[in-house]
CSV table of C-alpha atoms in Angstrom, one decimal:
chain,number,residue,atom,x,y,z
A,1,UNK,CA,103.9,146.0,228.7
A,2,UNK,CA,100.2,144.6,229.9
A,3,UNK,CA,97.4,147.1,230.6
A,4,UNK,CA,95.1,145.8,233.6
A,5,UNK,CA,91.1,146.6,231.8
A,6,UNK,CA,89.5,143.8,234.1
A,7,UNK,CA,88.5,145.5,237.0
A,8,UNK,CA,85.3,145.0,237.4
A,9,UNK,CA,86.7,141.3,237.4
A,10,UNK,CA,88.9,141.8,240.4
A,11,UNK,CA,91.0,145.0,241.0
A,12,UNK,CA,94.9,145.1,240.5
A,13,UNK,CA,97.3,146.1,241.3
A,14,UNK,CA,96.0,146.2,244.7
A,15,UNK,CA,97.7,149.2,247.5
A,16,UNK,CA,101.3,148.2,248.0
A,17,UNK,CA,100.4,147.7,251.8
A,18,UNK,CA,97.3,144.7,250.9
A,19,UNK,CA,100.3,142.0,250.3
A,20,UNK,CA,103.0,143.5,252.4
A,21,UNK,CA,100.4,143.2,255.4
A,22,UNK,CA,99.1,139.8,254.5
A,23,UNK,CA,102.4,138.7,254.1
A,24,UNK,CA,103.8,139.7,257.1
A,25,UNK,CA,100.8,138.0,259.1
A,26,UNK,CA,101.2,134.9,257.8
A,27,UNK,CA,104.7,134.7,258.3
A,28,UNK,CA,105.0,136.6,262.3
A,29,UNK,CA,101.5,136.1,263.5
A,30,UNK,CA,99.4,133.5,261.8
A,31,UNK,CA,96.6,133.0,264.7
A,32,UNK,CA,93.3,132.5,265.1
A,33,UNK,CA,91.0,134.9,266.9
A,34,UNK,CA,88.5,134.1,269.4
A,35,UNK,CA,90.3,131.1,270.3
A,36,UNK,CA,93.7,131.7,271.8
A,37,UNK,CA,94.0,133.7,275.0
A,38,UNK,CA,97.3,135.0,274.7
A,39,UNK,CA,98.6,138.8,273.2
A,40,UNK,CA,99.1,137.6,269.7
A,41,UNK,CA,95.3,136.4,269.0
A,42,UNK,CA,94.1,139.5,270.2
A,43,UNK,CA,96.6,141.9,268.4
A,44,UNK,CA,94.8,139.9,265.3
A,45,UNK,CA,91.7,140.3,266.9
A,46,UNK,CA,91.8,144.0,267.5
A,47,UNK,CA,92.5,144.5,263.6
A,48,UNK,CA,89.8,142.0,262.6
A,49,UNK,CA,87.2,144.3,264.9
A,50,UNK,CA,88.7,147.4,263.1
A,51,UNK,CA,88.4,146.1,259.8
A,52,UNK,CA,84.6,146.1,261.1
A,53,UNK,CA,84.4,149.7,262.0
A,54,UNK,CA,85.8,150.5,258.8
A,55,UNK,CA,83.3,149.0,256.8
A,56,UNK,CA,80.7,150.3,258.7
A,57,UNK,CA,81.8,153.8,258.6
A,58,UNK,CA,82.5,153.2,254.6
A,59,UNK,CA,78.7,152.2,254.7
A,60,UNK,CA,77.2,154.1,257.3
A,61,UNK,CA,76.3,150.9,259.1
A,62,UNK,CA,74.8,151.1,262.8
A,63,UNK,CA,77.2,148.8,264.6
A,64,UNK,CA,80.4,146.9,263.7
A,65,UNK,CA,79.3,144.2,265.4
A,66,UNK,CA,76.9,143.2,262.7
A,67,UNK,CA,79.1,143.1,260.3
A,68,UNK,CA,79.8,139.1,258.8
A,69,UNK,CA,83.0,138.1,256.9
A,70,UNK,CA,81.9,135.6,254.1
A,71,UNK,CA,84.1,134.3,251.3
A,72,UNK,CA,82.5,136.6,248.9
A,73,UNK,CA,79.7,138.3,247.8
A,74,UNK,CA,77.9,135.6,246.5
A,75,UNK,CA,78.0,133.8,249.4
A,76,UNK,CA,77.0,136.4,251.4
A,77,UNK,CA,74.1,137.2,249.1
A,78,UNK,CA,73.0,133.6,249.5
A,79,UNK,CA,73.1,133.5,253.1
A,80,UNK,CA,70.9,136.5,253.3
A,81,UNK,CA,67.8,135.2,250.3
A,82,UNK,CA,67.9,132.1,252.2
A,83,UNK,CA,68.2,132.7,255.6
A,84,UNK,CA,64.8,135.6,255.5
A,85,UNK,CA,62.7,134.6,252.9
A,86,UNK,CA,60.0,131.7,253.5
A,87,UNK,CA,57.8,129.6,251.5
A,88,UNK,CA,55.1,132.2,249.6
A,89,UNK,CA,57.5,135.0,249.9
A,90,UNK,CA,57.7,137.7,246.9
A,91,UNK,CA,60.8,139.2,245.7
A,92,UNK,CA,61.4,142.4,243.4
A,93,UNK,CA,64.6,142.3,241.7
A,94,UNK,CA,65.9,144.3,238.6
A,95,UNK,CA,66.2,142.7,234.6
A,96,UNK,CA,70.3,143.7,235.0
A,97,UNK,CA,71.0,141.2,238.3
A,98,UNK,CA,74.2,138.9,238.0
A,99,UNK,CA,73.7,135.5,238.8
A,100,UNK,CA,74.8,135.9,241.9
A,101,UNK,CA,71.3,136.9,243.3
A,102,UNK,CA,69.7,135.6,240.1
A,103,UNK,CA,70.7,131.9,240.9
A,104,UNK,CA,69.7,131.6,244.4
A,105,UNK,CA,65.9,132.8,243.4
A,106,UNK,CA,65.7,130.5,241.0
A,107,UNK,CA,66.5,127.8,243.6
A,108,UNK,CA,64.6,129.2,245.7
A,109,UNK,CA,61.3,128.5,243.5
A,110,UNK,CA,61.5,125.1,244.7
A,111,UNK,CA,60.3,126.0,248.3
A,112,UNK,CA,57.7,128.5,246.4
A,113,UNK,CA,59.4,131.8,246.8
A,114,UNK,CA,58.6,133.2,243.4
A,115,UNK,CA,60.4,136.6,242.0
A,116,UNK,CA,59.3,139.4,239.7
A,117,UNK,CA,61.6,141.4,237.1
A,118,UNK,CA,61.4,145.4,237.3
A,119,UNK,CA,62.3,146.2,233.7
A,120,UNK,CA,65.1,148.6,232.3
A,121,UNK,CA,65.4,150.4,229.7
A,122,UNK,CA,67.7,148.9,226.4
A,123,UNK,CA,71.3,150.9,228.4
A,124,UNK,CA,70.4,148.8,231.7
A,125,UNK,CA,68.6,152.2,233.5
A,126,UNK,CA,65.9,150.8,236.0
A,127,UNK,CA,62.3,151.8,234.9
A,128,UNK,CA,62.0,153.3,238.1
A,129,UNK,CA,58.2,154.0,237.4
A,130,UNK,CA,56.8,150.0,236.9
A,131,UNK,CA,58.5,149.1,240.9
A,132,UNK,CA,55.3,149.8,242.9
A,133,UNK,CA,53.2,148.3,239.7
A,134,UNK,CA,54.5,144.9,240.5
A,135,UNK,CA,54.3,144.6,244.4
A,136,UNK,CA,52.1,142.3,245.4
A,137,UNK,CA,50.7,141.1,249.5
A,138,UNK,CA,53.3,138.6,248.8
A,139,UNK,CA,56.2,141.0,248.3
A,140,UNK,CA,58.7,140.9,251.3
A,141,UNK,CA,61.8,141.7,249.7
A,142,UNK,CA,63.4,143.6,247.0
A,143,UNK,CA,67.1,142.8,246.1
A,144,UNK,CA,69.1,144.7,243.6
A,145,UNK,CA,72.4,145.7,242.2
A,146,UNK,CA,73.6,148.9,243.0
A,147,UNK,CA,75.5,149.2,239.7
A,148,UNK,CA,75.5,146.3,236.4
A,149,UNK,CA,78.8,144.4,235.9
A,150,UNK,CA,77.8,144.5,232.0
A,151,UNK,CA,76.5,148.4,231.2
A,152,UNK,CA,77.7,150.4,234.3
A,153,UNK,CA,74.8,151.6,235.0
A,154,UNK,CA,73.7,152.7,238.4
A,155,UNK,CA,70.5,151.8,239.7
A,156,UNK,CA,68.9,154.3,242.1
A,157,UNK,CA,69.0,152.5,245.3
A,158,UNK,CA,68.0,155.7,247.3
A,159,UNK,CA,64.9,156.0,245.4
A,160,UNK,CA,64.3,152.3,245.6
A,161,UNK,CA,64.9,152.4,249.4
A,162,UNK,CA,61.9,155.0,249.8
A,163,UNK,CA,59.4,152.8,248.3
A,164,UNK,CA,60.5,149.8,250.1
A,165,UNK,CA,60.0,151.9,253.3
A,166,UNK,CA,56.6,153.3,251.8
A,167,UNK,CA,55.2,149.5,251.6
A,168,UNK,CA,57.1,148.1,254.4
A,169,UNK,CA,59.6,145.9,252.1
A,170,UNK,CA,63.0,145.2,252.7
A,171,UNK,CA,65.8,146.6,251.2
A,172,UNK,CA,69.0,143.9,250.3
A,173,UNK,CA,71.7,145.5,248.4
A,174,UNK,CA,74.2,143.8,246.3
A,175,UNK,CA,77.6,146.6,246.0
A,176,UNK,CA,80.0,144.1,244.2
A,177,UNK,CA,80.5,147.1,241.2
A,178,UNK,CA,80.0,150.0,243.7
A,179,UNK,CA,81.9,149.2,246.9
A,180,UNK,CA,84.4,151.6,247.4
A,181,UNK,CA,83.8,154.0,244.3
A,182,UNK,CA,80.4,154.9,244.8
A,183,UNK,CA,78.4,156.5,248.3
A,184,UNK,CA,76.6,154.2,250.2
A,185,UNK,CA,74.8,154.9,253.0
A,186,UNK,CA,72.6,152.5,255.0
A,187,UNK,CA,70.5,154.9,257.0
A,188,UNK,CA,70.2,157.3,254.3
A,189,UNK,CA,69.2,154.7,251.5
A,190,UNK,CA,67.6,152.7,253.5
A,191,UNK,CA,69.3,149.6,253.1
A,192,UNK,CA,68.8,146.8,255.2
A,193,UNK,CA,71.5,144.4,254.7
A,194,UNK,CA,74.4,145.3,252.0
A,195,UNK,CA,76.7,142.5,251.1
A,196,UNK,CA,79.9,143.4,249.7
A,197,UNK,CA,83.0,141.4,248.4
A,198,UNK,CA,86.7,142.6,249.0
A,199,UNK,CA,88.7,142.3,246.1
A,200,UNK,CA,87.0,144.5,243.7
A,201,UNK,CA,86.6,148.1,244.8
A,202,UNK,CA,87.3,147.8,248.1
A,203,UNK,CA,91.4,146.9,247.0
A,204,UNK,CA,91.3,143.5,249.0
A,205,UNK,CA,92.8,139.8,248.0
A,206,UNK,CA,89.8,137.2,246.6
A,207,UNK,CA,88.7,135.2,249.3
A,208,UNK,CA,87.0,137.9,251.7
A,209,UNK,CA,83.6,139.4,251.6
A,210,UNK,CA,80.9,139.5,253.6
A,211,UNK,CA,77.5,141.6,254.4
A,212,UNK,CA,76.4,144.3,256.6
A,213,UNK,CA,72.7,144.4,258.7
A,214,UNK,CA,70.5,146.6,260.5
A,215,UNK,CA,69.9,145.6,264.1
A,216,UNK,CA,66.2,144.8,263.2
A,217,UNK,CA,67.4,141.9,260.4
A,218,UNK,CA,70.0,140.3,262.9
A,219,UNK,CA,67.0,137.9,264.3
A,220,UNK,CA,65.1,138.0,261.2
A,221,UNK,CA,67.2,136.0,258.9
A,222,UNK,CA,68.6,132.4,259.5
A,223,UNK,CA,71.9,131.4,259.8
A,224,UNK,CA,73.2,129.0,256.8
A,225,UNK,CA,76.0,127.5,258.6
A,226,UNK,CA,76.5,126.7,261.7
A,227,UNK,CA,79.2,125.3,264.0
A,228,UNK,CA,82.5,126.1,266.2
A,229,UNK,CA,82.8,130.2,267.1
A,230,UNK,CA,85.0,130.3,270.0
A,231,UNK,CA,82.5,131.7,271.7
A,232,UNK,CA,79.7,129.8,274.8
A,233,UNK,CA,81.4,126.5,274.0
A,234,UNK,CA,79.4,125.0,276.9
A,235,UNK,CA,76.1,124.8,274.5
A,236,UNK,CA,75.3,123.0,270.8
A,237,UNK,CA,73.0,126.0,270.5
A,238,UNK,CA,74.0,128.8,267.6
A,239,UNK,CA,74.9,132.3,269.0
A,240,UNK,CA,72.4,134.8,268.9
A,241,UNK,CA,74.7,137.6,269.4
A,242,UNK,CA,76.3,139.4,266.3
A,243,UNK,CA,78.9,138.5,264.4
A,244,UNK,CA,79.0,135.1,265.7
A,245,UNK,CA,75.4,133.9,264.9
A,246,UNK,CA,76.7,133.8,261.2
A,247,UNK,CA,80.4,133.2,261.2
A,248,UNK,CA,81.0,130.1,262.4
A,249,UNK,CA,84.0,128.1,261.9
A,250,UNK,CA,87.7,130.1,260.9
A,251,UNK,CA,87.7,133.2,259.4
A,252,UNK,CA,90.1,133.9,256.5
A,253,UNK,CA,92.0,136.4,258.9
A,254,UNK,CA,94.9,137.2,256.1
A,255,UNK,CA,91.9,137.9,253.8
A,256,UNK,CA,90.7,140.4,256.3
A,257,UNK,CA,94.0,141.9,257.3
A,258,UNK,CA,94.4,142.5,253.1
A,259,UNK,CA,90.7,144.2,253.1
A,260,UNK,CA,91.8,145.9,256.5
A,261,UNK,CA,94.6,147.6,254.2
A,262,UNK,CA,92.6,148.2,251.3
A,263,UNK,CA,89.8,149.9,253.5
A,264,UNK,CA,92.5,152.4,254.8
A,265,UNK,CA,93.6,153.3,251.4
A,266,UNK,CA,90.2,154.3,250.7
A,267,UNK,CA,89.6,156.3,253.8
A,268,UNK,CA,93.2,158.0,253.0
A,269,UNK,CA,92.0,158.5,249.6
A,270,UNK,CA,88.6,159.2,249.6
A,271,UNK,CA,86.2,157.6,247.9
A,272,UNK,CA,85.1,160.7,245.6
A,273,UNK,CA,88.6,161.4,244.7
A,274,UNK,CA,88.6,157.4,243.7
A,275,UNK,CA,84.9,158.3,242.0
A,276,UNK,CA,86.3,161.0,240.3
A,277,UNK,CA,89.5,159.3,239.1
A,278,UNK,CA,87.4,156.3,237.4
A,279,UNK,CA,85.0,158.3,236.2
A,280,UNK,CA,87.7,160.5,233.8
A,281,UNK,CA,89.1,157.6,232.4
A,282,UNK,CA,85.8,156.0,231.5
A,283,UNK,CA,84.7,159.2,229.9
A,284,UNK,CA,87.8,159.8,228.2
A,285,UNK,CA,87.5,156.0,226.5
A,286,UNK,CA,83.6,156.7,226.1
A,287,UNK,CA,84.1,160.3,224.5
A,288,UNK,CA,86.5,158.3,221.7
A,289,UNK,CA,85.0,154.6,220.9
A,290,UNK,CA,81.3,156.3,220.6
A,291,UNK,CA,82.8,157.9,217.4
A,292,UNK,CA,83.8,154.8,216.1
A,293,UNK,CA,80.7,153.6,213.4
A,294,UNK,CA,81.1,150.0,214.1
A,295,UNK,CA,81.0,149.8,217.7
A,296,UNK,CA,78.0,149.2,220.2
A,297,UNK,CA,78.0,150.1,223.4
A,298,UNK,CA,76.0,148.3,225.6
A,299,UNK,CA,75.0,150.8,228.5
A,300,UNK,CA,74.8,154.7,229.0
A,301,UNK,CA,77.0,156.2,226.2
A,302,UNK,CA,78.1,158.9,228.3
A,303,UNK,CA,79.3,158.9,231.9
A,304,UNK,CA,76.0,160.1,233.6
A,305,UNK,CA,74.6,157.5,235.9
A,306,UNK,CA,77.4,154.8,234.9
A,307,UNK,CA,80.3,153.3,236.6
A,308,UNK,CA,83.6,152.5,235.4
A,309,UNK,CA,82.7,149.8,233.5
A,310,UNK,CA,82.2,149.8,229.5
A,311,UNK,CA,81.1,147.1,227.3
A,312,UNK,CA,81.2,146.9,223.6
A,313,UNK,CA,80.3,145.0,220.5
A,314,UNK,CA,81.7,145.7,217.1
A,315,UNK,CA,80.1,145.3,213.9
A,316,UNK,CA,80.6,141.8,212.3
A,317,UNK,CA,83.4,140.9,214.8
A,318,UNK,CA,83.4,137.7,216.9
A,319,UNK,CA,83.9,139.5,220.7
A,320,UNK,CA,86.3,136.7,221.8
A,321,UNK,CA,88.5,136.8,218.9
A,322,UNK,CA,88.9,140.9,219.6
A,323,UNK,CA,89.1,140.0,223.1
A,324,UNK,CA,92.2,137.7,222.3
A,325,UNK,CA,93.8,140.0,220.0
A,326,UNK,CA,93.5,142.8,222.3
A,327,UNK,CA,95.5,140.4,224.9
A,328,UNK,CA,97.8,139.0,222.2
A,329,UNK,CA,98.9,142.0,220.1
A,330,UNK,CA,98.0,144.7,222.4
A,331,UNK,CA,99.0,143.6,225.7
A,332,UNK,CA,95.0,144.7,227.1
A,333,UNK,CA,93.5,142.7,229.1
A,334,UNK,CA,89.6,142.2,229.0
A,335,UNK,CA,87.1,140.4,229.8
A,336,UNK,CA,84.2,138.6,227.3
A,337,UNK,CA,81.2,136.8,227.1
A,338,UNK,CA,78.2,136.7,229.6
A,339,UNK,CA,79.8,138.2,232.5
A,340,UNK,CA,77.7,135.8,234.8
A,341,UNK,CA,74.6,138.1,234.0
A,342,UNK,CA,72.5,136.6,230.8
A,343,UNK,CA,69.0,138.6,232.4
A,344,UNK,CA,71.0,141.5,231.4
A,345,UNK,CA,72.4,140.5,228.4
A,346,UNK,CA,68.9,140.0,227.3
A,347,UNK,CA,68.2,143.4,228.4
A,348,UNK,CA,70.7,145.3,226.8
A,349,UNK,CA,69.9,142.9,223.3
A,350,UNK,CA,73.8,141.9,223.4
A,351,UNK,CA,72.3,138.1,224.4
A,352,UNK,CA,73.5,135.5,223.5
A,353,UNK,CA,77.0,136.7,222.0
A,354,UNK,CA,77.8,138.8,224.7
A,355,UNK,CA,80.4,141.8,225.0
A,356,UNK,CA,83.7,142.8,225.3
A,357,UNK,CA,84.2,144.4,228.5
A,358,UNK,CA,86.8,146.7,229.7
A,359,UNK,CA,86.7,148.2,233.5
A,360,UNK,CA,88.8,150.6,234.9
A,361,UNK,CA,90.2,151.2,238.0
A,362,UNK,CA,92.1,154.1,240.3
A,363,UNK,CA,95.5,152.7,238.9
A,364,UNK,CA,94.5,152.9,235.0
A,365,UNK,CA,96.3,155.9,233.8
A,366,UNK,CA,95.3,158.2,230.7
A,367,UNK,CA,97.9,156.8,229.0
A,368,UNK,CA,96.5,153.0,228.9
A,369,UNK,CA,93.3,154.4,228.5
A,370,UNK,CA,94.3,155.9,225.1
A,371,UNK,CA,96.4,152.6,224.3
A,372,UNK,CA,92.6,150.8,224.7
A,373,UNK,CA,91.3,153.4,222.3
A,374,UNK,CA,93.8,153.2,219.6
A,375,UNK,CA,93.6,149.4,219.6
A,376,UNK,CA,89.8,149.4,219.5
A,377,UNK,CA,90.0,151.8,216.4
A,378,UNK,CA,92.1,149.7,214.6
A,379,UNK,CA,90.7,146.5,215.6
A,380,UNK,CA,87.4,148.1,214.7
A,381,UNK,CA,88.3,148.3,210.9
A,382,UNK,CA,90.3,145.3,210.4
């Protein structure tokens, strides 16, 4: 039997209804929206516009209709850096950022945008205190995490939100870890554009993700691509209505009818019962391996202020030859290395060898969860 430990990776299994419903799409409806003008396109369209309304409800978002479906997160985090800030800008981002926002800045030098670190601590908790230190006249924009992808730990984007709004900043929120475990509000935290990605949290298929703005941003940021919408075919011009001024060419419509499914298990659920869920099992796994002498935990060693994810080092131990032995005699699957986030590798000192991660999700059971910790404690003194 295989135990699924990779969710921060990609969730699975999804909701029964995620393939069922992309399935039956692609094999009874298969159309395009905002093209055909006949009851099948806008059957697909109706669920496409719900799909909206559920992530803005999820997020407290001001209107579905600003709500753009990207590939992914990344994407969506590259359209929204690239498309606001301008030569001489200033950004404030956190020492625990993936490479997904970490990449794009660098490039973004070139055109003399230029970035500052706020530092955290050595379990990836923002030093909340040196933010204000390091705003500059230049400063536009701080973009963050909303929880690491290597220590779990949450950074306090409410907090965050207030000083943007104290010094007139903008607020960009990356919720690839938190989406769909964690509360996110956009009014309440101030956010002003959150880009998500549907397979992780949110229960989706790869392939689908996408951000979320305030009305004030929709003119404010630049589209990245441009081209057919469906929509005022008569003029070359870009849209500048919402959602088409940024989604240009053919959505991935069985990605979004997947997400659509996974965003109703949520609502069914509830997000804190999902919170809660995640949270036993990671405390139950962090209760046990923190007893074990020869492991490291890179993060928050209890489940304060974390997420469900938990890497690990162990004493003397190459991480990717535990990693494979955990697959190959223990049927777990992990995840190891860099995790696509060496600024917080270096934070949390586990640079450059990297961690053994293992993530839980709402389908991890106490049972696998005590399978991870009876492998780690053997693995641990071999």
């Amino acid at each position: 039997m295989k135990i699924y430990l990779d969710n921060a990776c990609t969730s699975f299994p999804k909701p029964k209804s995620v393939p069922i419903a992309m399935a039956d799409y692609i094999a009874n409806a298969g159309v395009n929206i905002g093209r055909g003008c006949y009851g099948e396109a806008y059957d697909a369209e109706a669920k496409v516009y719900e799909t909206r309304q559920l992530l803005c409800s999820l997020f407290g978002g001001d209107d579905p209709k600003n709500v753009v479906f990207t590939k992914n997160v990344t994407e969506s985090i590259n359209i929204l850096l690239k498309g606001f800030l301008k030569p001489g800008d200033h950004v404030l981002v956190s020492s625990m950022e993936h490479n997904a926002v970490m990449r794009p800045l660098v490039q973004l030098k070139e055109r003399g945008i230029f970035f500052s670190r706020i530092p955290c601590d050595n379990e990836g908790n923002l030093i909340l205190s040196e933010t204000e230190n390091l705003i500059c006249p230049e400063t536009k924009l701080i973009i963050m995490t909303h929880a690491s992808n290597v220590s779990g730990s949450i950074m306090p984007i409410d907090k965050i939100g207030k000083i943007c709004q104290k010094h007139g900043l903008k607020l960009f929120v990356d919720s690839a870890q938190s989406a769909g475990a964690l509360p996110i509000d956009m009014e309440e935290m101030h956010i002003d554009a959150l880009a998500f990605t549907g397979h992780k949290g949110l229960m989706g298929p790869q392939g689908i993700g996408g951000f979320i703005l305030k009305e004030e941003m929709v003119n404010l940021i630049e589209p990245l691509i441009s081209g057919g919408t469906g929509s005022i075919s008569h003029t070359e011009d870009i849209p500048s209505f919402m959602p088409d001024r940024f989604e240009a060419g053919t959505l991935n419509i069985p990605g979004i009818i997947g997400l659509r499914e996974g965003l109703l298990f949520i609502k069914n659920t509830g997000t804190a019962a999902i919170r809660e869920k995640e949270a036993t099992l990671t405390k139950r796994f962090l209760d046990k391996i923190k007893a074990l002498p020869s492991v490291k935990i890179a993060g928050p060693k209890d489940i304060l202020n974390r997420c469900s994810v938990v890497s690990l080092q162990i004493d003397g131990k190459d991480s990717a030859l535990i990693s494979d032995a955990l697959d190959t005699e223990y049927g777990i699957m992990t995840r190891v290395g860099l995790h696509c986030a060496p600024s917080a590798h270096k934070t949390l000192g586990t640079y450059p060898e990297g961690t053994i991660r293992f993530s839980f999700g709402y389908f991890n059971t106490e049972e696998e969860t005590d399978a991870a910790i009876r492998a780690l404690e053997k693995l641990s003194k071999s």
